[in-house]
Amino acid sequence: MRKPSLRAGKSILATALLAGLMACSAGFARSKPVALPDPTLDLPSTAAAGEQTAVFAGGCFWGVEAVFEHVKGVRQATSGYSGGNSGSAEYDTVSTGRTGHAESVKVVYDPSKVSYGQLLKVYFSVAHDPTQLNRQSPDVGTQYRSEIFTTSDAQQKVARAYIAQLTAARVFPAPIVTRVEPLKAFYPAEAYHQDYLKLHPNDPYIVYNDAPKLVHLKQLFPTLYKGG
């Protein structure tokens, strides 16, 4: 499990947030889901079942992983690190913010059931706040940045087009700061990070920062939401 000092730090902070910021959550947790338009450009769906991979970074990977685990068509979501090298892909090192890594989630999905564009819509609407630079909720540092790591030129084209579409529509009150870069490598995180929300649903950090994302997912995407 997570080292006591690291986990305790997040839990203490989250407890303070719960006690003092429930009535004023601006800057820490989005109070309402953001309804977004469908992407005008998307990757074509396939008739036959298969597997494709997408990688997203948007704050602490616990919540991002949990969101995508509850999307129909997603076969697996794995917390990990992207953006740096293999030698620094370790939690304590990444947490310094000096490795180039971002806490990321690898999403393996069936394109016959959910499209890349739909995953982007989930990512921008409920998985994180794309207007926060190098932070999400109470977590601050480059390792918490908003970034899409694309696995193909086609993914990069769709991701950039959707950002341009959302920017033109002015759906957010501030500019989108999400980066789009080709994926160089994905390194799975330590075992105690995997399925963290499922295994620790009562952790104050989870209760305040991540559990609401699942509520928003169910509200905005009732046909895509899967329980469990």
mmCIF file of C-alpha atoms in Angstrom:
data_model
loop_
_atom_site.group_PDB
_atom_site.id
_atom_site.type_symbol
_atom_site.label_atom_id
_atom_site.label_comp_id
_atom_site.label_asym_id
_atom_site.label_seq_id
_atom_site.Cartn_x
_atom_site.Cartn_y
_atom_site.Cartn_z
ATOM 1 C CA MET A 1 0.000 0.000 0.000
ATOM 2 C CA ARG A 2 0.981 3.667 -0.270
ATOM 3 C CA LYS A 3 3.729 4.782 2.081
ATOM 4 C CA PRO A 4 2.054 6.132 5.236
ATOM 5 C CA SER A 5 3.595 9.587 5.003
ATOM 6 C CA LEU A 6 2.515 10.091 1.401
ATOM 7 C CA ARG A 7 -0.985 8.768 1.802
ATOM 8 C CA ALA A 8 -1.478 10.503 5.130
ATOM 9 C CA GLY A 9 -0.502 13.822 3.572
ATOM 10 C CA LYS A 10 -3.200 13.583 0.944
ATOM 11 C CA SER A 11 -5.777 12.349 3.425
ATOM 12 C CA ILE A 12 -5.060 15.149 5.914
ATOM 13 C CA LEU A 13 -5.333 17.736 3.166
ATOM 14 C CA ALA A 14 -8.540 16.195 1.861
ATOM 15 C CA THR A 15 -10.038 16.129 5.371
ATOM 16 C CA ALA A 16 -9.326 19.832 5.717
ATOM 17 C CA LEU A 17 -10.931 20.457 2.365
ATOM 18 C CA LEU A 18 -13.995 18.495 3.374
ATOM 19 C CA ALA A 19 -14.330 20.465 6.589
ATOM 20 C CA GLY A 20 -13.681 23.944 5.249
ATOM 21 C CA LEU A 21 -14.410 24.043 1.540
ATOM 22 C CA MET A 22 -17.635 22.158 0.978
ATOM 23 C CA ALA A 23 -19.446 25.443 0.446
ATOM 24 C CA CYS A 24 -16.765 27.008 -1.712
ATOM 25 C CA SER A 25 -14.954 24.488 -3.874
ATOM 26 C CA ALA A 26 -13.696 26.717 -6.678
ATOM 27 C CA GLY A 27 -10.101 25.935 -7.601
ATOM 28 C CA PHE A 28 -10.085 22.499 -5.957
ATOM 29 C CA ALA A 29 -12.885 20.333 -7.386
ATOM 30 C CA ARG A 30 -15.291 21.088 -10.189
ATOM 31 C CA SER A 31 -18.748 21.403 -8.604
ATOM 32 C CA LYS A 32 -20.731 20.689 -11.766
ATOM 33 C CA PRO A 33 -20.045 18.503 -14.802
ATOM 34 C CA VAL A 34 -19.372 20.273 -18.081
ATOM 35 C CA ALA A 35 -21.589 19.284 -20.998
ATOM 36 C CA LEU A 36 -19.539 19.286 -24.185
ATOM 37 C CA PRO A 37 -20.372 18.874 -27.876
ATOM 38 C CA ASP A 38 -19.403 15.711 -29.719
ATOM 39 C CA PRO A 39 -16.114 15.961 -31.626
ATOM 40 C CA THR A 40 -16.674 16.998 -35.227
ATOM 41 C CA LEU A 41 -13.649 14.874 -36.141
ATOM 42 C CA ASP A 42 -13.313 11.332 -34.811
ATOM 43 C CA LEU A 43 -11.624 8.065 -35.637
ATOM 44 C CA PRO A 44 -13.855 5.638 -37.540
ATOM 45 C CA SER A 45 -15.481 2.865 -35.540
ATOM 46 C CA THR A 46 -14.939 -0.756 -36.446
ATOM 47 C CA ALA A 47 -17.540 -3.460 -36.874
ATOM 48 C CA ALA A 48 -15.377 -6.172 -35.353
ATOM 49 C CA ALA A 49 -14.161 -6.135 -31.762
ATOM 50 C CA GLY A 50 -10.527 -5.214 -31.307
ATOM 51 C CA GLU A 51 -8.174 -3.210 -29.118
ATOM 52 C CA GLN A 52 -6.741 0.267 -29.330
ATOM 53 C CA THR A 53 -4.794 2.282 -26.766
ATOM 54 C CA ALA A 54 -5.134 5.862 -25.566
ATOM 55 C CA VAL A 55 -3.111 7.593 -22.849
ATOM 56 C CA PHE A 56 -4.360 10.549 -20.813
ATOM 57 C CA ALA A 57 -2.831 12.663 -18.034
ATOM 58 C CA GLY A 58 -4.946 14.948 -15.871
ATOM 59 C CA GLY A 59 -3.938 15.171 -12.244
ATOM 60 C CA CYS A 60 -3.697 12.296 -9.787
ATOM 61 C CA PHE A 61 -4.117 9.112 -11.773
ATOM 62 C CA TRP A 62 -6.453 7.525 -9.199
ATOM 63 C CA GLY A 63 -9.481 9.487 -10.375
ATOM 64 C CA VAL A 64 -8.675 9.423 -14.085
ATOM 65 C CA GLU A 65 -8.246 5.661 -13.952
ATOM 66 C CA ALA A 66 -11.544 5.213 -12.097
ATOM 67 C CA VAL A 67 -13.447 7.319 -14.622
ATOM 68 C CA PHE A 68 -12.273 5.317 -17.607
ATOM 69 C CA GLU A 69 -12.795 2.014 -15.810
ATOM 70 C CA HIS A 70 -16.487 2.953 -15.724
ATOM 71 C CA VAL A 71 -16.782 3.645 -19.468
ATOM 72 C CA LYS A 72 -18.391 0.948 -21.583
ATOM 73 C CA GLY A 73 -16.005 -0.334 -24.219
ATOM 74 C CA VAL A 74 -12.942 0.229 -22.036
ATOM 75 C CA ARG A 75 -11.293 -3.092 -21.323
ATOM 76 C CA GLN A 76 -8.573 -1.900 -18.988
ATOM 77 C CA ALA A 77 -7.319 1.316 -17.402
ATOM 78 C CA THR A 78 -3.857 1.348 -15.851
ATOM 79 C CA SER A 79 -2.205 4.069 -13.780
ATOM 80 C CA GLY A 80 1.351 4.914 -14.698
ATOM 81 C CA TYR A 81 3.874 7.486 -15.880
ATOM 82 C CA SER A 82 4.522 9.076 -19.288
ATOM 83 C CA GLY A 83 6.791 11.817 -20.546
ATOM 84 C CA GLY A 84 10.075 10.895 -18.881
ATOM 85 C CA ASN A 85 12.514 8.027 -19.034
ATOM 86 C CA SER A 86 12.381 4.557 -17.524
ATOM 87 C CA GLY A 87 14.937 5.294 -14.826
ATOM 88 C CA SER A 88 12.731 7.937 -13.208
ATOM 89 C CA ALA A 89 9.372 6.147 -13.567
ATOM 90 C CA GLU A 90 8.906 5.632 -9.837
ATOM 91 C CA TYR A 91 6.397 7.401 -7.601
ATOM 92 C CA ASP A 92 8.729 9.116 -5.126
ATOM 93 C CA THR A 93 10.905 10.380 -7.996
ATOM 94 C CA VAL A 94 8.011 11.490 -10.199
ATOM 95 C CA SER A 95 6.559 13.339 -7.200
ATOM 96 C CA THR A 96 9.509 15.749 -7.250
ATOM 97 C CA GLY A 97 8.080 17.242 -10.444
ATOM 98 C CA ARG A 98 11.519 17.184 -12.083
ATOM 99 C CA THR A 99 11.356 13.995 -14.156
ATOM 100 C CA GLY A 100 9.278 15.122 -17.127
ATOM 101 C CA HIS A 101 6.749 12.429 -16.262
ATOM 102 C CA ALA A 102 3.056 13.040 -15.789
ATOM 103 C CA GLU A 103 0.816 10.751 -13.799
ATOM 104 C CA SER A 104 -1.023 9.096 -16.679
ATOM 105 C CA VAL A 105 -3.590 6.432 -17.443
ATOM 106 C CA LYS A 106 -3.349 3.931 -20.278
ATOM 107 C CA VAL A 107 -6.790 3.111 -21.614
ATOM 108 C CA VAL A 108 -7.236 -0.058 -23.659
ATOM 109 C CA TYR A 109 -10.581 0.098 -25.428
ATOM 110 C CA ASP A 110 -12.739 -1.605 -28.030
ATOM 111 C CA PRO A 111 -13.290 0.880 -30.912
ATOM 112 C CA SER A 112 -16.441 -0.982 -31.956
ATOM 113 C CA LYS A 113 -18.040 0.065 -28.652
ATOM 114 C CA VAL A 114 -16.518 3.443 -27.852
ATOM 115 C CA SER A 115 -14.633 5.843 -30.111
ATOM 116 C CA TYR A 116 -11.482 7.799 -29.416
ATOM 117 C CA GLY A 117 -13.523 10.985 -29.741
ATOM 118 C CA GLN A 118 -15.935 9.794 -27.066
ATOM 119 C CA LEU A 119 -13.007 9.072 -24.752
ATOM 120 C CA LEU A 120 -11.757 12.608 -25.369
ATOM 121 C CA LYS A 121 -15.189 13.966 -24.505
ATOM 122 C CA VAL A 122 -15.136 12.060 -21.191
ATOM 123 C CA TYR A 123 -11.582 13.222 -20.518
ATOM 124 C CA PHE A 124 -12.386 16.910 -21.019
ATOM 125 C CA SER A 125 -15.798 16.908 -19.362
ATOM 126 C CA VAL A 126 -15.471 14.845 -16.180
ATOM 127 C CA ALA A 127 -12.021 13.257 -15.815
ATOM 128 C CA HIS A 128 -10.198 16.532 -15.107
ATOM 129 C CA ASP A 129 -10.154 20.308 -15.574
ATOM 130 C CA PRO A 130 -8.272 21.151 -18.798
ATOM 131 C CA THR A 131 -7.912 24.818 -17.840
ATOM 132 C CA GLN A 132 -5.581 24.204 -14.882
ATOM 133 C CA LEU A 133 -1.877 24.436 -15.675
ATOM 134 C CA ASN A 134 0.395 22.018 -13.824
ATOM 135 C CA ARG A 135 -2.187 21.253 -11.160
ATOM 136 C CA GLN A 136 -5.490 19.514 -10.538
ATOM 137 C CA SER A 137 -7.603 20.077 -7.448
ATOM 138 C CA PRO A 138 -5.182 20.250 -4.459
ATOM 139 C CA ASP A 139 -2.280 18.612 -6.339
ATOM 140 C CA VAL A 140 0.343 20.966 -7.759
ATOM 141 C CA GLY A 141 3.328 20.207 -9.997
ATOM 142 C CA THR A 142 4.221 19.363 -13.593
ATOM 143 C CA GLN A 143 3.472 15.707 -12.840
ATOM 144 C CA TYR A 144 -0.206 16.702 -12.569
ATOM 145 C CA ARG A 145 -0.391 18.520 -15.895
ATOM 146 C CA SER A 146 -3.123 18.095 -18.477
ATOM 147 C CA GLU A 147 -1.695 16.161 -21.415
ATOM 148 C CA ILE A 148 -2.830 13.745 -24.096
ATOM 149 C CA PHE A 149 -0.183 11.260 -25.195
ATOM 150 C CA THR A 150 -1.191 10.103 -28.661
ATOM 151 C CA THR A 151 -0.363 6.669 -30.055
ATOM 152 C CA SER A 152 -0.858 7.559 -33.723
ATOM 153 C CA ASP A 153 -0.929 10.526 -36.096
ATOM 154 C CA ALA A 154 -4.676 10.020 -36.420
ATOM 155 C CA GLN A 155 -5.166 10.344 -32.650
ATOM 156 C CA GLN A 156 -3.079 13.502 -32.607
ATOM 157 C CA LYS A 157 -5.161 15.032 -35.398
ATOM 158 C CA VAL A 158 -8.444 14.234 -33.609
ATOM 159 C CA ALA A 159 -7.185 15.490 -30.234
ATOM 160 C CA ARG A 160 -5.903 18.790 -31.622
ATOM 161 C CA ALA A 161 -9.091 19.294 -33.638
ATOM 162 C CA TYR A 162 -11.250 18.748 -30.554
ATOM 163 C CA ILE A 163 -9.249 21.235 -28.507
ATOM 164 C CA ALA A 164 -9.663 23.776 -31.319
ATOM 165 C CA GLN A 165 -13.394 23.013 -31.472
ATOM 166 C CA LEU A 166 -13.862 23.469 -27.708
ATOM 167 C CA THR A 167 -11.760 26.632 -27.730
ATOM 168 C CA ALA A 168 -13.849 28.137 -30.523
ATOM 169 C CA ALA A 169 -17.070 27.220 -28.689
ATOM 170 C CA ARG A 170 -15.791 28.812 -25.443
ATOM 171 C CA VAL A 171 -17.228 26.032 -23.335
ATOM 172 C CA PHE A 172 -14.779 26.683 -20.489
ATOM 173 C CA PRO A 173 -14.367 29.939 -18.566
ATOM 174 C CA ALA A 174 -10.587 29.898 -19.108
ATOM 175 C CA PRO A 175 -8.261 28.763 -21.922
ATOM 176 C CA ILE A 176 -7.593 25.053 -22.399
ATOM 177 C CA VAL A 177 -3.972 24.315 -21.476
ATOM 178 C CA THR A 178 -3.916 20.620 -22.434
ATOM 179 C CA ARG A 179 -0.777 19.511 -24.240
ATOM 180 C CA VAL A 180 -0.840 16.976 -27.068
ATOM 181 C CA GLU A 181 2.335 14.989 -27.664
ATOM 182 C CA PRO A 182 3.201 11.596 -29.192
ATOM 183 C CA LEU A 183 3.562 8.835 -26.612
ATOM 184 C CA LYS A 184 7.176 7.743 -26.215
ATOM 185 C CA ALA A 185 6.562 5.159 -23.513
ATOM 186 C CA PHE A 186 4.144 4.282 -20.750
ATOM 187 C CA TYR A 187 5.421 2.847 -17.474
ATOM 188 C CA PRO A 188 2.861 1.197 -15.158
ATOM 189 C CA ALA A 189 2.772 2.612 -11.643
ATOM 190 C CA GLU A 190 3.323 0.619 -8.481
ATOM 191 C CA ALA A 191 0.713 -2.018 -7.594
ATOM 192 C CA TYR A 192 -0.695 0.014 -4.685
ATOM 193 C CA HIS A 193 -1.810 2.734 -7.117
ATOM 194 C CA GLN A 194 -3.887 0.408 -9.290
ATOM 195 C CA ASP A 195 -7.669 0.411 -8.666
ATOM 196 C CA TYR A 196 -7.085 2.825 -5.794
ATOM 197 C CA LEU A 197 -10.584 4.275 -5.774
ATOM 198 C CA LYS A 198 -12.161 0.823 -5.836
ATOM 199 C CA LEU A 199 -9.976 -0.392 -2.975
ATOM 200 C CA HIS A 200 -10.130 2.787 -0.862
ATOM 201 C CA PRO A 201 -13.586 4.318 -1.470
ATOM 202 C CA ASN A 202 -13.665 5.978 1.965
ATOM 203 C CA ASP A 203 -10.296 7.703 1.726
ATOM 204 C CA PRO A 204 -11.114 11.431 2.237
ATOM 205 C CA TYR A 205 -9.046 12.355 -0.814
ATOM 206 C CA ILE A 206 -11.106 9.964 -2.933
ATOM 207 C CA VAL A 207 -14.416 11.054 -1.405
ATOM 208 C CA TYR A 208 -13.808 14.721 -2.102
ATOM 209 C CA ASN A 209 -11.801 14.745 -5.334
ATOM 210 C CA ASP A 210 -12.552 11.586 -7.288
ATOM 211 C CA ALA A 211 -15.876 10.012 -6.317
ATOM 212 C CA PRO A 212 -17.805 13.030 -7.690
ATOM 213 C CA LYS A 213 -16.270 12.366 -11.101
ATOM 214 C CA LEU A 214 -18.098 9.043 -11.279
ATOM 215 C CA VAL A 215 -21.360 10.772 -10.370
ATOM 216 C CA HIS A 216 -20.768 13.289 -13.162
ATOM 217 C CA LEU A 217 -19.878 10.508 -15.597
ATOM 218 C CA LYS A 218 -23.173 8.760 -14.921
ATOM 219 C CA GLN A 219 -25.079 12.034 -15.284
ATOM 220 C CA LEU A 220 -23.506 13.130 -18.562
ATOM 221 C CA PHE A 221 -22.917 9.742 -20.176
ATOM 222 C CA PRO A 222 -25.750 7.429 -19.076
ATOM 223 C CA THR A 223 -25.395 5.202 -22.146
ATOM 224 C CA LEU A 224 -21.628 4.904 -21.747
ATOM 225 C CA TYR A 225 -21.540 4.480 -17.984
ATOM 226 C CA LYS A 226 -20.946 1.040 -16.555
ATOM 227 C CA GLY A 227 -21.252 0.253 -12.871
ATOM 228 C CA GLY A 228 -19.132 -2.036 -10.754
#
